[in-house]
Short mmCIF file of C-alpha atoms and ligand atoms in Angstrom, two decimals:
data_model
loop_
_atom_site.label_atom_id
_atom_site.label_comp_id
_atom_site.label_asym_id
_atom_site.label_seq_id
_atom_site.Cartn_x
_atom_site.Cartn_y
_atom_site.Cartn_z
CA MET A 1 103.77 138.61 87.62
CA SER A 2 100.56 140.35 88.70
CA VAL A 3 99.00 138.33 91.50
CA PHE A 4 95.31 139.14 91.09
CA PRO A 5 95.08 138.46 87.32
CA ALA A 6 96.91 135.16 87.91
CA ILE A 7 94.37 134.18 90.58
CA GLN A 8 91.46 135.25 88.41
CA GLU A 9 92.75 133.47 85.31
CA LEU A 10 92.26 129.96 86.69
CA GLY A 11 89.12 130.89 88.63
CA HIS A 12 90.37 130.47 92.22
CA GLN A 13 88.04 131.28 95.07
CA GLN A 14 90.64 132.16 97.68
CA VAL A 15 94.41 132.35 97.92
CA VAL A 16 95.97 132.83 101.34
CA PHE A 17 99.54 133.94 101.95
CA GLY A 18 100.98 132.92 105.32
CA TYR A 19 104.11 134.58 106.66
CA ASP A 20 105.87 134.29 109.99
CA GLU A 21 109.40 135.60 110.04
CA ALA A 22 110.12 134.25 113.51
CA VAL A 23 109.80 130.63 112.35
CA GLY A 24 110.83 131.26 108.71
CA LEU A 25 107.46 130.32 107.24
CA ARG A 26 106.39 131.56 103.83
CA CYS A 27 103.44 129.60 102.51
CA ILE A 28 100.60 129.92 100.04
CA ILE A 29 97.32 128.04 100.34
CA ALA A 30 95.22 128.03 97.17
CA ILE A 31 91.56 127.11 97.29
CA HIS A 32 90.41 126.63 93.73
CA ASP A 33 86.81 125.51 94.08
CA THR A 34 84.66 124.34 96.97
CA THR A 35 81.37 123.79 95.12
CA LEU A 36 81.47 120.04 95.71
CA GLY A 37 83.08 120.10 99.16
CA PRO A 38 86.17 121.25 101.08
CA ALA A 39 89.28 121.87 99.02
CA LEU A 40 91.63 118.95 99.55
CA GLY A 41 95.24 118.79 98.41
CA GLY A 42 98.70 118.11 99.78
CA VAL A 43 101.25 120.58 101.08
CA ARG A 44 104.46 120.71 99.09
CA PHE A 45 107.68 121.92 100.76
CA TRP A 46 109.98 123.02 97.98
CA PRO A 47 112.94 125.38 97.39
CA TYR A 48 111.14 127.49 94.79
CA SER A 49 113.46 129.90 93.00
CA SER A 50 110.92 132.74 93.26
CA GLU A 51 107.55 133.67 94.77
CA GLU A 52 106.20 133.71 91.24
CA GLU A 53 107.22 130.09 90.70
CA ALA A 54 105.59 129.05 93.98
CA LEU A 55 102.37 130.88 93.16
CA THR A 56 102.21 129.41 89.65
CA ASP A 57 102.72 125.91 91.06
CA VAL A 58 100.10 126.18 93.81
CA LEU A 59 97.51 127.69 91.45
CA ARG A 60 98.05 124.99 88.82
CA LEU A 61 98.11 122.08 91.27
CA SER A 62 95.02 123.20 93.21
CA ARG A 63 93.03 123.55 89.99
CA GLY A 64 94.13 120.04 89.02
CA MET A 65 92.74 118.74 92.31
CA THR A 66 89.33 120.27 91.54
CA TYR A 67 89.15 118.36 88.26
CA LYS A 68 90.38 115.12 89.76
CA ALA A 69 87.84 115.18 92.60
CA ALA A 70 84.97 116.26 90.35
CA VAL A 71 85.52 113.65 87.65
CA SER A 72 85.92 110.92 90.29
CA GLY A 73 82.49 111.62 91.73
CA LEU A 74 83.86 112.81 95.09
CA ASN A 75 82.30 115.54 97.22
CA LEU A 76 85.55 117.42 97.41
CA GLY A 77 86.93 120.63 96.00
CA GLY A 78 90.46 121.37 94.85
CA GLY A 79 93.16 122.93 96.96
CA LYS A 80 96.90 122.83 97.50
CA ALA A 81 99.51 124.46 99.69
CA VAL A 82 103.16 125.24 99.15
CA ILE A 83 105.80 126.11 101.73
CA MET A 84 108.70 128.00 100.21
CA GLY A 85 112.27 127.09 101.13
CA ASP A 86 114.64 124.18 101.34
CA PRO A 87 113.07 121.64 103.71
CA LEU A 88 116.52 120.28 104.59
CA ARG A 89 117.59 123.71 105.82
CA ILE A 90 114.55 125.46 107.26
CA LYS A 91 112.08 122.77 108.31
CA SER A 92 111.29 122.85 112.04
CA GLU A 93 108.54 121.85 114.44
CA ALA A 94 107.61 125.51 114.98
CA LEU A 95 107.37 126.22 111.24
CA LEU A 96 105.17 123.19 110.59
CA ARG A 97 102.91 123.95 113.54
CA ARG A 98 102.57 127.55 112.39
CA PHE A 99 101.54 126.23 108.98
CA GLY A 100 98.97 124.05 110.79
CA GLN A 101 97.58 127.19 112.44
CA PHE A 102 97.12 128.82 109.02
CA VAL A 103 95.24 125.72 107.83
CA GLU A 104 93.11 125.81 110.98
CA SER A 105 92.29 129.49 110.43
CA LEU A 106 90.49 128.53 107.20
CA GLY A 107 87.91 126.65 109.25
CA GLY A 108 87.87 123.49 107.12
CA ARG A 109 87.61 125.10 103.69
CA TYR A 110 91.04 123.57 103.01
CA ILE A 111 92.17 120.10 104.12
CA THR A 112 95.87 119.35 103.92
CA ALA A 113 97.84 116.14 103.29
CA GLU A 114 101.38 114.95 102.64
CA ASP A 115 103.19 115.90 99.43
CA MET A 116 106.78 116.33 98.23
CA GLY A 117 109.21 117.45 100.93
CA VAL A 118 106.80 116.60 103.76
CA SER A 119 107.14 113.46 105.89
CA VAL A 120 104.84 111.52 108.17
CA ARG A 121 106.57 113.10 111.18
CA ASP A 122 105.90 116.56 109.71
CA MET A 123 102.22 115.72 109.35
CA GLU A 124 102.15 114.88 113.04
CA TYR A 125 103.35 118.42 113.86
CA ILE A 126 100.80 119.98 111.50
CA ARG A 127 98.08 117.88 113.09
CA MET A 128 98.95 119.27 116.53
CA GLU A 129 97.49 122.61 115.37
CA THR A 130 94.68 121.55 113.05
CA SER A 131 92.29 118.67 112.56
CA TYR A 132 91.95 119.49 108.86
CA VAL A 133 94.52 116.87 107.87
CA THR A 134 94.14 113.57 106.02
CA GLY A 135 96.26 110.85 104.41
CA LEU A 136 97.88 109.94 107.72
CA PRO A 137 99.81 106.70 108.29
CA GLU A 138 98.06 103.73 109.83
CA GLU A 139 99.94 104.09 113.12
CA LEU A 140 98.34 107.53 113.52
CA GLY A 141 94.89 106.15 112.79
CA GLY A 142 94.99 107.10 109.12
CA SER A 143 94.59 105.21 105.86
CA GLY A 144 98.29 104.54 105.22
CA ASP A 145 99.96 104.20 101.83
CA PRO A 146 97.39 104.96 99.09
CA SER A 147 99.44 103.33 96.31
CA PRO A 148 97.64 99.94 96.19
CA VAL A 149 94.32 101.79 95.82
CA THR A 150 95.80 104.03 93.12
CA ALA A 151 97.10 100.95 91.30
CA TYR A 152 93.64 99.36 91.45
CA GLY A 153 92.10 102.44 89.82
CA VAL A 154 94.75 102.46 87.08
CA TYR A 155 94.14 98.77 86.46
CA LEU A 156 90.38 99.39 86.12
CA GLY A 157 90.94 102.39 83.84
CA MET A 158 93.21 100.21 81.70
CA LYS A 159 90.57 97.47 81.51
CA ALA A 160 87.93 100.04 80.52
CA ALA A 161 90.18 101.31 77.71
CA TRP A 162 90.78 97.76 76.48
CA LYS A 163 87.03 97.13 76.59
CA LYS A 164 86.38 100.25 74.53
CA LEU A 165 88.91 99.14 71.95
CA THR A 166 88.26 95.42 71.69
CA GLY A 167 84.88 94.73 73.32
CA THR A 168 86.44 92.69 76.13
CA ASP A 169 88.11 93.90 79.30
CA SER A 170 90.13 90.75 79.88
CA LEU A 171 93.84 91.50 79.83
CA LYS A 172 94.82 87.85 79.46
CA GLY A 173 97.61 87.61 76.87
CA VAL A 174 97.60 91.40 76.37
CA LYS A 175 101.05 92.99 76.18
CA VAL A 176 101.43 95.75 78.77
CA LEU A 177 104.56 97.83 79.36
CA VAL A 178 104.87 99.56 82.74
CA GLN A 179 107.33 102.45 83.13
CA GLY A 180 108.29 102.81 86.80
CA LEU A 181 108.20 99.93 89.25
CA GLY A 182 107.61 102.05 92.32
CA LYS A 183 104.80 101.80 94.83
CA VAL A 184 102.06 102.10 92.20
CA GLY A 185 103.83 100.37 89.30
CA MET A 186 104.71 97.27 91.33
CA ALA A 187 101.16 96.91 92.70
CA LEU A 188 99.84 97.28 89.16
CA VAL A 189 102.22 94.59 87.87
CA GLU A 190 100.94 92.26 90.57
CA ARG A 191 97.36 92.71 89.35
CA LEU A 192 98.39 92.29 85.72
CA ARG A 193 100.26 89.09 86.59
CA ALA A 194 97.17 87.70 88.31
CA GLU A 195 95.27 88.27 85.08
CA ASN A 196 97.96 86.62 82.93
CA ALA A 197 98.88 89.70 80.95
CA ILE A 198 102.29 89.65 79.23
CA ILE A 199 104.22 92.26 81.19
CA TYR A 200 107.19 94.33 80.09
CA ALA A 201 108.66 96.88 82.46
CA THR A 202 111.35 99.48 82.80
CA ASP A 203 112.85 101.31 85.77
CA LEU A 204 116.05 103.22 86.48
CA SER A 205 116.59 100.96 89.45
CA ALA A 206 118.10 97.55 88.68
CA ASN A 207 116.86 96.29 92.05
CA GLN A 208 113.24 97.04 91.23
CA LEU A 209 113.59 95.33 87.86
CA GLU A 210 115.20 92.24 89.36
CA TYR A 211 112.53 92.00 92.03
CA ALA A 212 109.71 92.31 89.46
CA GLN A 213 111.39 89.73 87.25
CA ALA A 214 111.71 87.24 90.09
CA GLN A 215 108.26 87.86 91.59
CA PHE A 216 106.07 88.52 88.57
CA GLY A 217 108.07 87.33 85.54
CA ILE A 218 108.22 90.71 83.85
CA GLN A 219 110.41 91.18 80.78
CA PRO A 220 112.80 94.13 81.25
CA VAL A 221 113.00 96.91 78.66
CA SER A 222 115.56 99.72 78.35
CA PRO A 223 114.58 102.95 80.18
CA ASP A 224 115.79 104.98 77.18
CA SER A 225 113.69 103.47 74.42
CA TRP A 226 110.77 101.97 76.39
CA PHE A 227 108.14 104.10 74.66
CA MET A 228 109.14 102.66 71.24
CA HIS A 229 108.61 99.09 72.36
CA PRO A 230 105.71 97.45 70.45
CA VAL A 231 102.96 96.55 72.96
CA ASP A 232 99.18 96.79 73.29
CA ILE A 233 99.12 99.05 76.35
CA LEU A 234 101.70 101.52 77.63
CA SER A 235 101.45 102.41 81.31
CA PRO A 236 103.53 105.41 82.44
CA CYS A 237 103.89 105.08 86.22
CA ALA A 238 107.06 107.09 86.81
CA ARG A 239 106.99 110.78 85.95
CA GLY A 240 105.13 113.52 84.09
CA SER A 241 105.43 115.09 80.62
CA ILE A 242 106.51 111.86 78.97
CA LEU A 243 103.83 112.14 76.29
CA ASN A 244 105.07 114.95 74.09
CA SER A 245 105.87 115.95 70.51
CA GLU A 246 109.13 113.96 70.66
CA THR A 247 107.77 110.68 72.05
CA ILE A 248 104.22 110.43 70.65
CA PRO A 249 105.29 109.93 66.99
CA HIS A 250 107.35 106.89 68.12
CA LEU A 251 104.72 105.14 70.26
CA ARG A 252 103.80 101.64 69.10
CA CYS A 253 100.78 100.89 71.27
CA ALA A 254 97.00 101.06 71.08
CA VAL A 255 96.30 102.39 74.60
CA VAL A 256 98.07 104.62 77.13
CA ALA A 257 96.87 104.15 80.72
CA GLY A 258 99.14 104.89 83.66
CA SER A 259 99.36 106.50 87.07
CA ALA A 260 101.90 109.28 86.50
CA ASN A 261 100.56 112.78 87.07
CA ASN A 262 100.54 115.24 84.15
CA GLN A 263 101.66 112.76 81.50
CA LEU A 264 100.79 115.14 78.67
CA ALA A 265 103.51 117.81 78.31
CA ASP A 266 101.00 120.06 76.54
CA GLU A 267 97.55 118.98 77.72
CA LYS A 268 95.57 119.98 74.68
CA ALA A 269 98.04 119.54 71.82
CA ASP A 270 99.39 116.20 73.05
CA SER A 271 95.94 114.78 73.79
CA TYR A 272 95.08 115.41 70.12
CA ARG A 273 98.46 114.13 68.92
CA LEU A 274 97.57 110.82 70.56
CA ALA A 275 94.04 110.82 69.15
CA ASP A 276 95.35 111.60 65.65
CA ARG A 277 97.63 108.58 65.89
CA GLY A 278 94.63 106.43 66.85
CA ILE A 279 95.98 105.83 70.37
CA LEU A 280 93.35 105.67 73.09
CA TYR A 281 94.47 107.73 76.10
CA ALA A 282 92.88 107.12 79.50
CA PRO A 283 93.15 110.52 81.25
CA ASP A 284 95.72 110.33 84.06
CA PHE A 285 93.83 112.50 86.54
CA LEU A 286 90.81 110.23 86.22
CA ILE A 287 92.40 106.79 86.42
CA ASN A 288 94.97 107.70 89.10
CA ALA A 289 92.31 109.12 91.44
CA GLY A 290 92.40 106.04 93.70
CA GLY A 291 94.84 107.81 96.03
CA LEU A 292 92.45 110.73 96.43
CA ILE A 293 89.52 108.36 96.90
CA ASN A 294 91.57 106.69 99.64
CA VAL A 295 92.15 109.89 101.64
CA TYR A 296 88.57 110.98 101.06
CA THR A 297 87.48 107.70 102.64
CA GLU A 298 89.76 108.43 105.60
CA LEU A 299 87.79 111.61 106.29
CA GLU A 300 84.73 109.48 107.04
CA GLY A 301 86.48 106.82 109.13
CA TYR A 302 88.70 104.60 107.04
CA SER A 303 87.97 101.19 105.59
CA ARG A 304 90.22 99.81 102.84
CA LYS A 305 87.30 97.77 101.55
CA ARG A 306 85.20 100.91 101.16
CA ALA A 307 88.09 102.75 99.45
CA LEU A 308 88.56 99.91 96.95
CA SER A 309 84.86 99.61 96.25
CA ARG A 310 84.58 103.37 95.67
CA THR A 311 87.55 103.15 93.30
CA GLU A 312 85.52 100.81 91.09
CA TYR A 313 83.70 103.94 89.91
CA ILE A 314 86.79 104.64 87.76
CA TYR A 315 85.87 101.81 85.36
CA GLU A 316 82.47 103.29 84.45
CA ALA A 317 83.77 106.85 84.52
CA THR A 318 86.53 105.95 82.04
CA LEU A 319 84.07 104.27 79.66
CA ARG A 320 81.78 107.27 79.94
CA THR A 321 84.66 109.63 79.18
CA PHE A 322 85.47 107.72 76.00
CA SER A 323 81.82 107.82 74.88
CA VAL A 324 81.54 111.55 75.51
CA ALA A 325 84.82 112.12 73.65
CA GLU A 326 83.42 110.20 70.69
CA GLN A 327 80.03 111.97 70.74
CA ARG A 328 81.57 115.43 70.96
CA GLY A 329 84.50 114.75 68.64
CA ILE A 330 87.06 115.72 71.28
CA SER A 331 89.98 113.97 72.97
CA PRO A 332 89.32 111.85 76.08
CA HIS A 333 91.39 114.30 78.12
CA GLU A 334 89.16 117.19 77.11
CA ALA A 335 86.06 115.06 77.65
CA ALA A 336 87.15 114.31 81.23
CA MET A 337 87.76 118.04 81.83
CA GLN A 338 84.33 118.90 80.44
CA LEU A 339 82.61 116.20 82.52
CA ALA A 340 84.29 117.57 85.65
CA GLU A 341 83.19 121.13 84.83
CA GLU A 342 79.65 119.99 84.08
CA ARG A 343 79.40 118.15 87.40
CA ILE A 344 80.55 121.26 89.28
CA ARG A 345 78.10 123.45 87.37
CA SER A 346 75.16 121.12 87.96
CA ILE A 347 75.85 120.81 91.69
CA SER A 348 76.31 124.55 92.03
CA THR A 349 72.86 125.20 90.53
CA LEU A 350 71.46 122.54 92.88
CA ARG A 351 73.00 124.45 95.81
CA THR A 352 71.52 127.73 94.56
CA ARG A 353 68.08 126.14 94.20
CA THR A 354 68.27 124.63 97.71
CA TYR A 355 69.35 127.98 99.09
CA GLN A 356 66.49 129.77 97.33
CA SER A 357 63.90 127.28 98.58
CA ASN A 358 65.27 127.63 102.13
CA LEU A 359 65.01 131.36 101.74
CA SER A 360 61.41 131.22 100.59
CA LEU A 361 60.60 128.83 103.42
CA SER A 362 62.00 131.23 105.95
CA ILE A 363 60.11 134.13 104.34
CA VAL A 364 56.89 132.14 104.62
P1 NAD B 1 107.60 105.92 93.38
O1 NAD B 1 108.57 107.02 93.66
O2 NAD B 1 107.31 104.89 94.41
O3 NAD B 1 108.06 105.12 92.05
C1 NAD B 1 108.51 105.72 90.89
C2 NAD B 1 109.39 104.69 90.18
O4 NAD B 1 109.71 105.20 88.89
C3 NAD B 1 110.71 104.41 90.90
O5 NAD B 1 110.92 103.03 91.02
C4 NAD B 1 111.76 105.09 89.99
O6 NAD B 1 113.01 104.41 90.01
C5 NAD B 1 111.09 104.98 88.64
N1 NAD B 1 111.53 105.97 87.66
C6 NAD B 1 111.72 107.30 87.84
N2 NAD B 1 112.11 107.86 86.70
C7 NAD B 1 112.17 106.89 85.77
C8 NAD B 1 112.51 106.85 84.40
N3 NAD B 1 112.89 107.95 83.74
N4 NAD B 1 112.46 105.66 83.76
C9 NAD B 1 112.10 104.53 84.41
N5 NAD B 1 111.77 104.51 85.71
C10 NAD B 1 111.81 105.67 86.38
O7 NAD B 1 106.26 106.67 92.92
P2 NAD B 1 104.77 106.09 92.97
O8 NAD B 1 104.15 106.47 94.26
O9 NAD B 1 104.76 104.70 92.48
O10 NAD B 1 104.07 107.04 91.86
C11 NAD B 1 104.32 106.85 90.47
C12 NAD B 1 103.63 107.97 89.70
O11 NAD B 1 102.23 107.96 89.96
C13 NAD B 1 104.10 109.38 90.07
O12 NAD B 1 104.05 110.19 88.92
C14 NAD B 1 103.04 109.86 91.06
O13 NAD B 1 102.92 111.26 91.07
C15 NAD B 1 101.80 109.23 90.47
N6 NAD B 1 100.74 109.01 91.46
C16 NAD B 1 100.96 108.25 92.56
C17 NAD B 1 99.93 108.04 93.49
C18 NAD B 1 100.15 107.18 94.71
O14 NAD B 1 99.14 106.80 95.35
N7 NAD B 1 101.37 106.81 95.05
C19 NAD B 1 98.67 108.64 93.29
C20 NAD B 1 98.46 109.41 92.13
C21 NAD B 1 99.50 109.59 91.22
#
């Protein structure tokens, strides 16, 4: 793999490689776009099989963060970091603090947060070397678990999709199937129960299913054939790539709206496969942005109320995405991508104009 063409291909502004043999650190920080604000994205500690795999991952994930922040109306750019190696074998205080120093050296252009392979304790070490950290637990003065805020955004995105389809956003009596009763899925089920939706759910964990049955009266569905179950709304809240050429032909629903990241195995082709089947897809990176909104709110001094009220933007943004998709004859996924790009472009020209007027002022 040639590094520079790869960086150029997705339009990254800066990619930093950090190496310290003494502590065993090999990391990459990718800053995709800072037009709207500092590049925010978690740090993933993962045993990548090659440097190429790590670079591909960090470039793809940081670009995704740019789109998520832009379409959610946040003043944030997209970034991500990866630390290469098996966290169980090589993770140490010194390594994490050294990573914190690399983050600090970027002067706030990149803000880091927790991701796979990184724990709350690890974030404490990173924070010893840099203040450019967010998404901290409540006991460290942070915003805590973002999942209830994410679930609220998914719920609002789901309501917007139902409104687009039927003219009403009430989910009373609507059949919703949730895949994955984890932190987000369970909080979503609680909201759906409060609105008297008819809830079906699936999870690999029997405990989660039993709990949801006892607490919220869900009806369990097999984890193997869940996507074939006839319902109004399907809500993938477990894992990515579950909307693909194998599953889409079997779906028996009118709407897909869930929290899982990267639900479409092939972004473009699968978004049109859904549209061709007349299934309304609420773009994942838009409706699951509540978690990002939550950590963004932490940067200003956290209030859960403020985070939830900001998340309400997702309802209007989802409706707008559907309208734009209709007007332009494209899929909602592509419409959300285009809206994100347009917002970045319009703010970047605003910045250029402000800069030029400052320049002329100083010349005068
Ligand atoms: P979680 O790990 O708490 O829960 C995932 C649940 O899915 C678990 O209960 C697991 O048993 C179940 N599961 C896994 N594979 C399954 C399968 N094949 N069939 C059925 N159930 C399965 O995760 P979470 O924090 O609730 O996140 C859920 C999804 O939403 C993930 O894709 C995550 O990336 C995405 N997401 C989460 C947040 C957040 O704030 N937590 C924000 C944005 C996106």
